[in-house]
Amino acid sequence: MREQIVTLEKIAKQLEPGTETRRQWVGQVQEYTEQFLEGISDRKAYNKEGDHEGIDRVSFDSGGKSMEELLEVLAESLDKPGINPASGGHLGYIPGGGVYPAALGDFMADVTNRYAGVYFANPGAVRMENKLIRWMAQLMGYPESAHGNLASGGSIANLIGITTARDAMGITSAVVPKAVIYVNPQTHHCVHKAVRIAGMGESTLREVPLDERFRMRPDALRQMVIEDLEAGLRPFLVVASLGSTDTGAVDPIDRIADVAEEFGLWFQIDAAYGGFFVLVDELKEKFKGVERSDSFIIDPHKGMFLPYGVGVVIVKDTAQLNKTHYYKANYMQDALENARELSPADLSPELTKHFRGLRMWLPMQLFGLEPFKAALKEKYLLTKYFYDRIQELNFEVGPVPELSVAIYRYTSNDIDANIFNKALTRAVQEDGRIFISSTMIEGVFWLRLAVLCFRTHLREVDLLLEILERKRDNLLMKFKPD
Ligand SMILES: *Cc1c(COP(=O)(O)O)cnc(C)c1O
């Protein structure tokens, strides 16, 4: 037996390469990522080329391969085709980020593999995550006693908040068919998903009418709640958008809080996209009343420019969050006895998890807050700048941008605007230097501008304006050949 173990050990030890190999790999990966970043401004924001099927040709069963060979596959199959969220030219959906020190935080978290799920296992890691959570809670005017979780993204964060609301409001399975939830019609689809996953698929989801700027109308909400109560239903939750994905609209938070208070509804704010604009003084006014909500969602992988993988939920009443997510396991008894701070495992569905705190903490500490604030304000102003310029190019625009999303389209008497604008979106995407996306609002096709990548500056916005003008003129010749 010992002999067999020794033989296996020799092979298994390949999993622990020595310093020299490690240095070599890090060097190669660093070279690769440097090349990626150095060329970032020339790289397409959207690329139809690239052989993504190359991934299939690298098999798992043919032994170890060289890093060089693998990086070649990644360059062609992974980092070429599709959208490039690291590009400042990504102005579609809600752009991503990827500030560099976050990658270093992940690197360290992975090499040391600290266990951040439970206080007993790594009190420092849990404390770091809790400190970040308290910082975000305080940004929104929540009390010290509020708590939350660094989840993987806004969708899971919304799910945690909605599940907590369900339990806190006594929505047991018997009550679900009578339960009513109120949302903005442009609410992110992850809210609908969360309602179903949380076992409330048979509840009623009411879309509250919007004002002319796509914001939830508190008077309409109030009326709906009254009618539902009269009909014997059980209104229990309103989800407001602080920065909707479609149009960047900010619901009137303070007035929705009035209605939530009047009728004892749980008030959750989805600030996944818009939350960090609270750091911009000019925009603070839009956050009036957020402190009156019961829970909110905020995505550092959007507004703090982190790479994908962190979305946060914060619940004002920590006991409620804990009640939905507590656990007991005999094999965890040592951990539970030693707890001096609540752990992520007490406050979310996860037990073992990625140590997400370090990727946020490190950039914040290295840079300080000022560059983040400046970047957010810059993105807001870039959006307003675009909004003015695009009108000079005779485009029609939607509402004045509240944060960093604007909608616009080209119309003219003798063209079908929906078909034309769809073709225009295609043409910009095919060009690829800038990536934009579109949306449909009440049957009208709109192009969207969303500025949130930290690499987006005047250069990219000016380039988009130039591309839009040229593609529009080309298309007009096709649509109106005279
Ligand atoms: C992005 C977004 C979400 C979903 O968050 P993910 O991090 O993509 O899971 C939810 N709500 C809003 C308003 C968003 O912009």
Tab-separated table of C-alpha atoms and ligand atoms in Angstrom:
chain	number	residue	atom	x	y	z
A	1	MET	CA	0.000	0.000	0.000
A	2	ARG	CA	2.760	2.497	0.962
A	3	GLU	CA	4.416	1.857	-2.345
A	4	GLN	CA	1.241	2.624	-4.230
A	5	ILE	CA	0.725	5.794	-2.204
A	6	VAL	CA	4.269	6.931	-2.946
A	7	THR	CA	3.768	6.337	-6.662
A	8	LEU	CA	0.535	8.345	-6.606
A	9	GLU	CA	2.176	11.084	-4.582
A	10	LYS	CA	4.735	11.627	-7.304
A	11	ILE	CA	2.050	12.206	-9.891
A	12	ALA	CA	-0.202	14.189	-7.554
A	13	LYS	CA	2.655	16.544	-6.732
A	14	GLN	CA	2.427	17.933	-10.230
A	15	LEU	CA	-0.402	19.977	-8.727
A	16	GLU	CA	2.233	21.878	-6.751
A	17	PRO	CA	4.646	23.371	-9.277
A	18	GLY	CA	7.821	24.908	-7.871
A	19	THR	CA	8.764	28.567	-7.649
A	20	GLU	CA	10.384	28.581	-11.034
A	21	THR	CA	7.354	27.270	-12.890
A	22	ARG	CA	5.094	29.594	-10.934
A	23	ARG	CA	7.197	32.593	-11.839
A	24	GLN	CA	7.249	31.525	-15.445
A	25	TRP	CA	3.461	31.134	-15.569
A	26	VAL	CA	2.847	34.420	-13.833
A	27	GLY	CA	5.255	36.047	-16.293
A	28	GLN	CA	3.426	34.588	-19.269
A	29	VAL	CA	0.011	35.519	-17.934
A	30	GLN	CA	1.242	38.982	-17.093
A	31	GLU	CA	2.651	39.403	-20.587
A	32	TYR	CA	-0.671	38.266	-22.026
A	33	THR	CA	-2.728	40.638	-19.903
A	34	GLU	CA	-0.312	43.525	-20.544
A	35	GLN	CA	-0.709	43.019	-24.270
A	36	PHE	CA	-4.453	42.935	-23.794
A	37	LEU	CA	-4.459	46.193	-21.853
A	38	GLU	CA	-1.905	48.000	-23.975
A	39	GLY	CA	-3.998	47.345	-27.039
A	40	ILE	CA	-7.328	47.950	-25.339
A	41	SER	CA	-8.130	51.228	-27.079
A	42	ASP	CA	-7.613	49.650	-30.516
A	43	ARG	CA	-9.465	46.477	-29.696
A	44	LYS	CA	-12.999	46.257	-30.924
A	45	ALA	CA	-15.774	46.665	-28.384
A	46	TYR	CA	-17.694	44.063	-30.338
A	47	ASN	CA	-16.133	41.502	-32.616
A	48	LYS	CA	-17.909	39.091	-34.894
A	49	GLU	CA	-14.650	37.381	-35.740
A	50	GLY	CA	-12.691	34.872	-33.689
A	51	ASP	CA	-12.883	31.122	-33.495
A	52	HIS	CA	-14.727	30.415	-30.261
A	53	GLU	CA	-14.992	26.748	-31.162
A	54	GLY	CA	-11.257	26.505	-30.582
A	55	ILE	CA	-12.207	25.867	-26.949
A	56	ASP	CA	-13.723	22.519	-27.954
A	57	ARG	CA	-10.524	21.391	-29.593
A	58	VAL	CA	-8.514	21.535	-26.381
A	59	SER	CA	-9.327	18.262	-24.671
A	60	PHE	CA	-9.044	17.420	-20.981
A	61	ASP	CA	-7.673	13.938	-21.454
A	62	SER	CA	-4.514	14.515	-23.430
A	63	GLY	CA	-2.251	15.425	-20.538
A	64	GLY	CA	-0.834	18.773	-19.451
A	65	LYS	CA	-0.190	21.454	-22.037
A	66	SER	CA	2.070	24.457	-22.123
A	67	MET	CA	0.832	27.826	-20.921
A	68	GLU	CA	1.932	29.281	-24.239
A	69	GLU	CA	-0.298	26.952	-26.211
A	70	LEU	CA	-3.256	27.663	-23.933
A	71	LEU	CA	-2.832	31.427	-24.080
A	72	GLU	CA	-2.946	31.219	-27.855
A	73	VAL	CA	-6.313	29.469	-27.650
A	74	LEU	CA	-7.591	32.089	-25.207
A	75	ALA	CA	-6.461	34.951	-27.407
A	76	GLU	CA	-8.332	33.589	-30.403
A	77	SER	CA	-11.348	31.891	-28.838
A	78	LEU	CA	-12.034	33.858	-25.693
A	79	ASP	CA	-10.676	37.353	-25.955
A	80	LYS	CA	-11.590	38.023	-29.561
A	81	PRO	CA	-15.197	37.049	-30.319
A	82	GLY	CA	-18.197	38.748	-28.751
A	83	ILE	CA	-18.511	41.843	-26.596
A	84	ASN	CA	-15.404	43.202	-24.942
A	85	PRO	CA	-16.576	44.557	-21.584
A	86	ALA	CA	-13.070	45.760	-20.736
A	87	SER	CA	-13.288	48.216	-23.626
A	88	GLY	CA	-14.165	51.860	-23.066
A	89	GLY	CA	-16.145	51.470	-26.275
A	90	HIS	CA	-18.662	49.247	-24.504
A	91	LEU	CA	-21.669	51.529	-24.251
A	92	GLY	CA	-24.382	48.873	-24.367
A	93	TYR	CA	-26.494	47.158	-21.684
A	94	ILE	CA	-24.885	48.234	-18.420
A	95	PRO	CA	-21.143	48.230	-19.122
A	96	GLY	CA	-18.727	46.359	-16.916
A	97	GLY	CA	-15.458	47.402	-15.420
A	98	GLY	CA	-12.322	45.633	-14.339
A	99	VAL	CA	-10.077	48.005	-12.397
A	100	TYR	CA	-6.738	46.259	-12.285
A	101	PRO	CA	-6.106	45.886	-8.534
A	102	ALA	CA	-9.337	43.896	-8.275
A	103	ALA	CA	-7.624	41.181	-10.321
A	104	LEU	CA	-4.707	41.269	-7.899
A	105	GLY	CA	-7.132	40.956	-5.007
A	106	ASP	CA	-8.642	37.890	-6.649
A	107	PHE	CA	-5.188	36.510	-7.328
A	108	MET	CA	-4.212	36.776	-3.677
A	109	ALA	CA	-7.563	35.499	-2.464
A	110	ASP	CA	-7.121	32.458	-4.681
A	111	VAL	CA	-3.497	31.735	-3.832
A	112	THR	CA	-4.063	31.988	-0.086
A	113	ASN	CA	-7.585	30.560	-0.408
A	114	ARG	CA	-8.891	32.188	2.774
A	115	TYR	CA	-12.254	30.886	3.896
A	116	ALA	CA	-14.487	33.926	3.961
A	117	GLY	CA	-17.808	32.197	4.643
A	118	VAL	CA	-17.500	31.859	8.393
A	119	TYR	CA	-15.990	34.164	11.028
A	120	PHE	CA	-14.268	31.340	12.913
A	121	ALA	CA	-12.393	30.267	9.781
A	122	ASN	CA	-11.075	33.686	8.906
A	123	PRO	CA	-12.142	36.505	11.186
A	124	GLY	CA	-10.141	39.033	9.133
A	125	ALA	CA	-11.819	38.138	5.853
A	126	VAL	CA	-15.303	38.272	7.372
A	127	ARG	CA	-14.452	41.552	9.078
A	128	MET	CA	-13.232	43.004	5.779
A	129	GLU	CA	-16.436	42.019	3.993
A	130	ASN	CA	-18.536	43.329	6.865
A	131	LYS	CA	-16.663	46.617	6.794
A	132	LEU	CA	-17.392	46.996	3.085
A	133	ILE	CA	-21.047	46.183	3.737
A	134	ARG	CA	-21.215	48.799	6.502
A	135	TRP	CA	-19.641	51.357	4.216
A	136	MET	CA	-22.310	50.767	1.561
A	137	ALA	CA	-25.059	50.737	4.196
A	138	GLN	CA	-23.852	54.084	5.451
A	139	LEU	CA	-23.740	55.506	1.895
A	140	MET	CA	-27.488	55.002	1.763
A	141	GLY	CA	-28.101	56.327	5.253
A	142	TYR	CA	-28.857	52.922	6.780
A	143	PRO	CA	-28.097	52.453	10.504
A	144	GLU	CA	-24.987	50.686	11.826
A	145	SER	CA	-27.147	47.717	12.710
A	146	ALA	CA	-28.016	46.959	9.062
A	147	HIS	CA	-26.242	44.059	7.445
A	148	GLY	CA	-25.975	42.382	4.107
A	149	ASN	CA	-24.006	40.161	1.840
A	150	LEU	CA	-21.479	40.401	-0.941
A	151	ALA	CA	-23.255	38.124	-3.381
A	152	SER	CA	-22.111	37.191	-6.870
A	153	GLY	CA	-24.246	39.823	-8.610
A	154	GLY	CA	-27.380	41.905	-8.521
A	155	SER	CA	-29.647	39.005	-9.427
A	156	ILE	CA	-28.689	36.931	-6.407
A	157	ALA	CA	-28.700	40.066	-4.257
A	158	ASN	CA	-32.290	40.762	-5.369
A	159	LEU	CA	-33.204	37.148	-4.622
A	160	ILE	CA	-31.798	37.382	-1.098
A	161	GLY	CA	-33.712	40.606	-0.461
A	162	ILE	CA	-36.988	39.276	-1.848
A	163	THR	CA	-36.754	36.006	0.065
A	164	THR	CA	-36.114	37.958	3.248
A	165	ALA	CA	-39.107	40.182	2.518
A	166	ARG	CA	-41.269	37.085	1.964
A	167	ASP	CA	-40.421	35.655	5.384
A	168	ALA	CA	-40.484	38.956	7.231
A	169	MET	CA	-43.945	39.705	5.847
A	170	GLY	CA	-45.332	36.265	6.686
A	171	ILE	CA	-45.950	35.205	3.097
A	172	THR	CA	-46.284	31.482	3.714
A	173	SER	CA	-47.311	29.148	0.896
A	174	ALA	CA	-50.971	29.470	1.903
A	175	VAL	CA	-50.770	33.246	1.537
A	176	VAL	CA	-48.867	33.354	-1.769
A	177	PRO	CA	-51.935	33.255	-4.059
A	178	LYS	CA	-53.230	36.429	-2.389
A	179	ALA	CA	-49.877	38.180	-2.149
A	180	VAL	CA	-49.236	41.236	-4.332
A	181	ILE	CA	-45.894	42.717	-5.397
A	182	TYR	CA	-45.574	46.130	-7.090
A	183	VAL	CA	-42.832	46.916	-9.576
A	184	ASN	CA	-41.838	49.401	-12.237
A	185	PRO	CA	-42.720	47.844	-15.657
A	186	GLN	CA	-39.048	48.320	-16.541
A	187	THR	CA	-37.928	46.411	-13.455
A	188	HIS	CA	-34.989	44.174	-14.196
A	189	HIS	CA	-36.120	40.674	-15.142
A	190	CYS	CA	-34.100	39.193	-12.279
A	191	VAL	CA	-36.805	40.497	-9.929
A	192	HIS	CA	-39.421	38.409	-11.760
A	193	LYS	CA	-37.055	35.456	-11.628
A	194	ALA	CA	-36.432	35.933	-7.911
A	195	VAL	CA	-40.156	36.024	-7.167
A	196	ARG	CA	-40.565	32.645	-8.865
A	197	ILE	CA	-37.488	31.085	-7.279
A	198	ALA	CA	-38.667	32.289	-3.873
A	199	GLY	CA	-41.823	30.230	-4.377
A	200	MET	CA	-44.100	33.153	-5.089
A	201	GLY	CA	-44.837	32.435	-8.732
A	202	GLU	CA	-48.559	32.321	-7.953
A	203	SER	CA	-48.573	35.759	-6.383
A	204	THR	CA	-49.699	38.827	-8.344
A	205	LEU	CA	-47.062	41.089	-9.808
A	206	ARG	CA	-48.441	44.511	-10.606
A	207	GLU	CA	-46.700	46.875	-12.959
A	208	VAL	CA	-47.295	50.368	-11.658
A	209	PRO	CA	-47.903	52.968	-14.397
A	210	LEU	CA	-45.033	55.327	-15.170
A	211	ASP	CA	-44.818	59.057	-15.657
A	212	GLU	CA	-43.478	60.568	-18.894
A	213	ARG	CA	-39.910	59.980	-17.688
A	214	PHE	CA	-40.440	56.265	-17.031
A	215	ARG	CA	-40.618	56.675	-13.255
A	216	MET	CA	-43.090	54.832	-11.071
A	217	ARG	CA	-46.094	56.990	-10.191
A	218	PRO	CA	-46.591	56.921	-6.403
A	219	ASP	CA	-50.235	58.041	-6.735
A	220	ALA	CA	-50.922	55.104	-9.062
A	221	LEU	CA	-49.138	52.750	-6.668
A	222	ARG	CA	-51.250	53.999	-3.781
A	223	GLN	CA	-54.446	53.543	-5.765
A	224	MET	CA	-53.496	49.985	-6.750
A	225	VAL	CA	-52.722	49.035	-3.154
A	226	ILE	CA	-56.067	50.410	-1.989
A	227	GLU	CA	-57.937	48.468	-4.669
A	228	ASP	CA	-56.049	45.274	-3.887
A	229	LEU	CA	-56.795	45.609	-0.181
A	230	GLU	CA	-60.450	46.159	-0.969
A	231	ALA	CA	-60.394	43.013	-3.100
A	232	GLY	CA	-59.107	41.050	-0.095
A	233	LEU	CA	-55.586	40.625	-1.439
A	234	ARG	CA	-52.345	40.943	0.517
A	235	PRO	CA	-50.043	43.698	-0.781
A	236	PHE	CA	-46.646	43.151	0.862
A	237	LEU	CA	-43.757	44.301	-1.311
A	238	VAL	CA	-42.824	47.179	-3.589
A	239	VAL	CA	-39.593	47.093	-5.590
A	240	ALA	CA	-38.453	50.481	-6.885
A	241	SER	CA	-35.706	51.088	-9.430
A	242	LEU	CA	-32.964	53.523	-8.603
A	243	GLY	CA	-31.615	53.605	-12.119
A	244	SER	CA	-33.602	51.291	-14.386
A	245	THR	CA	-31.625	49.236	-16.858
A	246	ASP	CA	-33.670	50.356	-19.869
A	247	THR	CA	-33.631	54.104	-19.454
A	248	GLY	CA	-31.715	54.861	-16.251
A	249	ALA	CA	-34.897	56.253	-14.693
A	250	VAL	CA	-34.926	56.852	-10.955
A	251	ASP	CA	-38.245	56.184	-9.254
A	252	PRO	CA	-39.387	58.856	-6.744
A	253	ILE	CA	-37.995	57.014	-3.751
A	254	ASP	CA	-39.195	59.303	-0.996
A	255	ARG	CA	-42.803	59.288	-2.196
A	256	ILE	CA	-42.825	55.538	-2.694
A	257	ALA	CA	-41.535	55.249	0.876
A	258	ASP	CA	-44.613	57.232	1.979
A	259	VAL	CA	-46.903	54.669	0.366
A	260	ALA	CA	-44.890	51.726	1.707
A	261	GLU	CA	-45.116	53.173	5.217
A	262	GLU	CA	-48.802	53.979	4.963
A	263	PHE	CA	-49.683	50.396	4.040
A	264	GLY	CA	-46.900	48.528	5.823
A	265	LEU	CA	-45.259	47.184	2.666
A	266	TRP	CA	-41.682	45.945	2.511
A	267	PHE	CA	-39.780	48.449	0.387
A	268	GLN	CA	-36.843	47.150	-1.640
A	269	ILE	CA	-34.776	49.399	-3.888
A	270	ASP	CA	-32.964	47.944	-6.860
A	271	ALA	CA	-29.978	50.255	-7.146
A	272	ALA	CA	-27.824	47.590	-8.820
A	273	TYR	CA	-26.930	49.975	-11.614
A	274	GLY	CA	-27.517	53.395	-10.087
A	275	GLY	CA	-26.469	52.985	-6.460
A	276	PHE	CA	-22.928	54.312	-6.550
A	277	PHE	CA	-24.012	57.581	-8.159
A	278	VAL	CA	-24.761	58.536	-4.565
A	279	LEU	CA	-21.052	59.455	-4.549
A	280	VAL	CA	-21.772	62.317	-6.981
A	281	ASP	CA	-22.878	65.400	-5.046
A	282	GLU	CA	-25.066	66.732	-7.894
A	283	LEU	CA	-27.068	63.508	-7.885
A	284	LYS	CA	-27.594	63.111	-4.122
A	285	GLU	CA	-31.075	64.597	-4.363
A	286	LYS	CA	-32.286	61.526	-6.275
A	287	PHE	CA	-31.398	59.385	-3.264
A	288	LYS	CA	-33.702	61.239	-0.911
A	289	GLY	CA	-35.643	58.691	1.094
A	290	VAL	CA	-33.482	55.621	0.361
A	291	GLU	CA	-32.814	55.386	4.069
A	292	ARG	CA	-36.533	54.731	4.556
A	293	SER	CA	-36.449	51.488	2.537
A	294	ASP	CA	-36.140	48.024	4.085
A	295	SER	CA	-33.531	46.639	1.715
A	296	PHE	CA	-31.471	47.688	-1.276
A	297	ILE	CA	-29.292	46.156	-3.978
A	298	ILE	CA	-26.088	47.737	-5.257
A	299	ASP	CA	-23.603	46.273	-7.766
A	300	PRO	CA	-19.925	47.086	-7.247
A	301	HIS	CA	-19.268	45.272	-10.533
A	302	LYS	CA	-21.140	48.124	-12.167
A	303	GLY	CA	-20.724	51.402	-10.293
A	304	MET	CA	-17.400	50.650	-8.586
A	305	PHE	CA	-15.923	49.415	-11.871
A	306	LEU	CA	-14.975	46.015	-10.461
A	307	PRO	CA	-14.742	42.954	-12.689
A	308	TYR	CA	-17.876	40.809	-12.780
A	309	GLY	CA	-18.655	38.906	-9.637
A	310	VAL	CA	-19.927	41.206	-6.850
A	311	GLY	CA	-23.460	42.418	-6.239
A	312	VAL	CA	-24.577	43.437	-2.792
A	313	VAL	CA	-27.807	43.236	-0.813
A	314	ILE	CA	-28.282	45.204	2.384
A	315	VAL	CA	-31.213	44.717	4.732
A	316	LYS	CA	-32.015	47.234	7.424
A	317	ASP	CA	-33.267	44.704	9.942
A	318	THR	CA	-30.386	42.244	10.229
A	319	ALA	CA	-32.489	39.846	12.313
A	320	GLN	CA	-34.846	39.343	9.356
A	321	LEU	CA	-31.989	38.647	6.961
A	322	ASN	CA	-30.556	36.207	9.450
A	323	LYS	CA	-33.887	34.523	10.094
A	324	THR	CA	-34.220	33.614	6.425
A	325	HIS	CA	-30.647	32.366	6.104
A	326	TYR	CA	-29.634	30.861	9.471
A	327	TYR	CA	-28.486	27.293	9.616
A	328	LYS	CA	-27.478	24.657	12.075
A	329	ALA	CA	-25.182	21.800	11.291
A	330	ASN	CA	-23.677	19.514	13.857
A	331	TYR	CA	-20.362	19.561	12.091
A	332	MET	CA	-20.291	23.367	12.305
A	333	GLN	CA	-20.629	23.539	16.098
A	334	ASP	CA	-17.154	24.978	16.755
A	335	ALA	CA	-17.712	27.749	14.281
A	336	LEU	CA	-21.057	28.770	15.727
A	337	GLU	CA	-19.745	28.933	19.293
A	338	ASN	CA	-16.883	31.176	18.303
A	339	ALA	CA	-18.829	33.689	16.264
A	340	ARG	CA	-18.208	37.286	17.302
A	341	GLU	CA	-19.548	38.817	14.082
A	342	LEU	CA	-22.251	37.574	11.790
A	343	SER	CA	-20.753	35.665	8.891
A	344	PRO	CA	-21.787	35.611	5.225
A	345	ALA	CA	-23.012	32.045	5.820
A	346	ASP	CA	-25.540	33.409	8.355
A	347	LEU	CA	-26.858	35.954	5.895
A	348	SER	CA	-26.984	34.299	2.483
A	349	PRO	CA	-27.659	30.926	0.845
A	350	GLU	CA	-23.921	30.285	0.456
A	351	LEU	CA	-21.611	28.458	2.838
A	352	THR	CA	-18.294	28.110	1.055
A	353	LYS	CA	-17.802	31.084	-1.205
A	354	HIS	CA	-15.284	33.124	-3.088
A	355	PHE	CA	-13.603	35.706	-0.864
A	356	ARG	CA	-15.133	38.634	-2.726
A	357	GLY	CA	-14.134	41.293	-0.247
A	358	LEU	CA	-10.488	41.575	-1.242
A	359	ARG	CA	-11.201	42.421	-4.904
A	360	MET	CA	-13.206	45.425	-3.723
A	361	TRP	CA	-11.116	46.433	-0.728
A	362	LEU	CA	-7.782	46.518	-2.535
A	363	PRO	CA	-8.749	48.978	-5.308
A	364	MET	CA	-10.553	51.209	-2.813
A	365	GLN	CA	-7.491	51.317	-0.575
A	366	LEU	CA	-4.927	51.745	-3.353
A	367	PHE	CA	-6.781	54.470	-5.217
A	368	GLY	CA	-8.751	56.140	-2.431
A	369	LEU	CA	-12.305	57.236	-3.164
A	370	GLU	CA	-11.611	60.393	-5.194
A	371	PRO	CA	-10.946	58.743	-8.579
A	372	PHE	CA	-14.124	56.679	-8.236
A	373	LYS	CA	-16.161	59.790	-7.518
A	374	ALA	CA	-14.581	61.682	-10.400
A	375	ALA	CA	-15.175	58.776	-12.778
A	376	LEU	CA	-18.844	58.535	-11.813
A	377	LYS	CA	-19.375	62.241	-12.292
A	378	GLU	CA	-17.499	62.065	-15.598
A	379	LYS	CA	-19.815	59.261	-16.804
A	380	TYR	CA	-22.851	61.322	-15.846
A	381	LEU	CA	-21.549	64.384	-17.691
A	382	LEU	CA	-20.528	62.329	-20.736
A	383	THR	CA	-24.111	61.136	-20.962
A	384	LYS	CA	-25.462	64.674	-20.809
A	385	TYR	CA	-22.875	65.742	-23.387
A	386	PHE	CA	-24.004	62.951	-25.706
A	387	TYR	CA	-27.642	63.869	-25.111
A	388	ASP	CA	-26.988	67.419	-26.352
A	389	ARG	CA	-24.800	66.429	-29.296
A	390	ILE	CA	-27.069	63.721	-30.636
A	391	GLN	CA	-29.888	66.255	-30.877
A	392	GLU	CA	-27.629	68.489	-32.930
A	393	LEU	CA	-27.385	65.531	-35.323
A	394	ASN	CA	-31.191	65.640	-35.629
A	395	PHE	CA	-31.869	62.544	-33.575
A	396	GLU	CA	-34.907	62.341	-31.359
A	397	VAL	CA	-34.175	61.757	-27.671
A	398	GLY	CA	-35.964	60.281	-24.668
A	399	PRO	CA	-36.040	61.953	-21.250
A	400	VAL	CA	-33.101	63.992	-19.959
A	401	PRO	CA	-30.697	61.389	-18.557
A	402	GLU	CA	-30.968	61.052	-14.799
A	403	LEU	CA	-27.766	59.041	-14.388
A	404	SER	CA	-25.679	57.651	-17.256
A	405	VAL	CA	-28.207	56.050	-19.605
A	406	ALA	CA	-29.832	57.914	-22.494
A	407	ILE	CA	-32.214	56.714	-25.191
A	408	TYR	CA	-32.390	58.156	-28.686
A	409	ARG	CA	-33.498	57.274	-32.199
A	410	TYR	CA	-33.618	58.697	-35.669
A	411	THR	CA	-36.968	59.557	-37.208
A	412	SER	CA	-38.046	61.072	-40.450
A	413	ASN	CA	-41.403	61.285	-42.194
A	414	ASP	CA	-40.840	58.775	-44.924
A	415	ILE	CA	-39.096	55.922	-43.111
A	416	ASP	CA	-40.330	53.241	-40.755
A	417	ALA	CA	-38.479	54.385	-37.653
A	418	ASN	CA	-38.403	50.997	-35.913
A	419	ILE	CA	-36.920	49.243	-38.911
A	420	PHE	CA	-34.488	52.075	-39.539
A	421	ASN	CA	-33.201	52.228	-35.965
A	422	LYS	CA	-32.832	48.483	-35.778
A	423	ALA	CA	-30.727	48.599	-38.929
A	424	LEU	CA	-28.724	51.460	-37.437
A	425	THR	CA	-28.016	49.456	-34.268
A	426	ARG	CA	-26.826	46.552	-36.436
A	427	ALA	CA	-24.601	48.806	-38.493
A	428	VAL	CA	-22.908	50.254	-35.392
A	429	GLN	CA	-22.441	46.771	-33.945
A	430	GLU	CA	-20.975	45.520	-37.195
A	431	ASP	CA	-18.473	48.346	-37.224
A	432	GLY	CA	-17.530	47.123	-33.756
A	433	ARG	CA	-15.354	49.975	-32.518
A	434	ILE	CA	-18.187	50.978	-30.229
A	435	PHE	CA	-20.805	48.595	-28.911
A	436	ILE	CA	-24.339	49.842	-28.339
A	437	SER	CA	-27.569	48.037	-27.517
A	438	SER	CA	-31.229	48.898	-27.932
A	439	THR	CA	-34.556	48.545	-26.187
A	440	MET	CA	-38.233	48.485	-27.061
A	441	ILE	CA	-40.530	50.741	-25.060
A	442	GLU	CA	-44.237	50.533	-25.744
A	443	GLY	CA	-43.641	49.390	-29.284
A	444	VAL	CA	-40.989	52.017	-30.011
A	445	PHE	CA	-37.454	50.936	-30.858
A	446	TRP	CA	-34.822	53.041	-29.075
A	447	LEU	CA	-31.054	52.987	-29.194
A	448	ARG	CA	-29.416	53.177	-25.807
A	449	LEU	CA	-26.286	54.825	-24.558
A	450	ALA	CA	-25.016	53.501	-21.244
A	451	VAL	CA	-21.791	54.961	-19.912
A	452	LEU	CA	-20.309	53.080	-17.005
A	453	CYS	CA	-17.033	51.522	-18.042
A	454	PHE	CA	-14.238	53.399	-16.260
A	455	ARG	CA	-12.331	53.442	-19.575
A	456	THR	CA	-15.045	55.416	-21.376
A	457	HIS	CA	-14.008	59.016	-21.908
A	458	LEU	CA	-14.714	61.827	-24.387
A	459	ARG	CA	-12.836	59.956	-27.109
A	460	GLU	CA	-15.273	57.044	-27.118
A	461	VAL	CA	-18.390	59.204	-26.946
A	462	ASP	CA	-17.154	61.422	-29.786
A	463	LEU	CA	-16.329	58.318	-31.811
A	464	LEU	CA	-19.853	56.988	-31.271
A	465	LEU	CA	-21.348	60.289	-32.440
A	466	GLU	CA	-19.193	60.164	-35.544
A	467	ILE	CA	-20.141	56.537	-36.275
A	468	LEU	CA	-23.842	57.220	-35.713
A	469	GLU	CA	-23.811	60.157	-38.080
A	470	ARG	CA	-21.984	58.253	-40.817
A	471	LYS	CA	-24.054	55.064	-40.507
A	472	ARG	CA	-27.274	57.048	-40.368
A	473	ASP	CA	-26.381	58.882	-43.578
A	474	ASN	CA	-25.395	55.634	-45.317
A	475	LEU	CA	-28.610	53.961	-44.281
A	476	LEU	CA	-30.696	56.922	-45.381
A	477	MET	CA	-29.339	56.450	-48.876
A	478	LYS	CA	-30.528	52.852	-48.778
A	479	PHE	CA	-33.897	53.680	-47.289
A	480	LYS	CA	-34.436	56.710	-49.521
A	481	PRO	CA	-32.364	56.037	-52.636
A	482	ASP	CA	-33.279	59.359	-54.278
B	1	LIG	C1	-27.618	44.655	-13.761
B	1	LIG	C2	-28.867	44.816	-13.028
B	1	LIG	C3	-29.426	43.760	-12.292
B	1	LIG	C4	-28.864	42.370	-12.333
B	1	LIG	O1	-27.610	42.318	-11.752
B	1	LIG	P1	-26.528	41.221	-12.184
B	1	LIG	O2	-25.341	41.695	-11.442
B	1	LIG	O3	-26.403	41.293	-13.669
B	1	LIG	O4	-27.015	39.902	-11.721
B	1	LIG	C5	-30.555	44.009	-11.547
B	1	LIG	N1	-31.124	45.216	-11.548
B	1	LIG	C6	-30.636	46.249	-12.255
B	1	LIG	C7	-31.320	47.574	-12.201
B	1	LIG	C8	-29.488	46.079	-13.025
B	1	LIG	O5	-29.011	47.104	-13.753
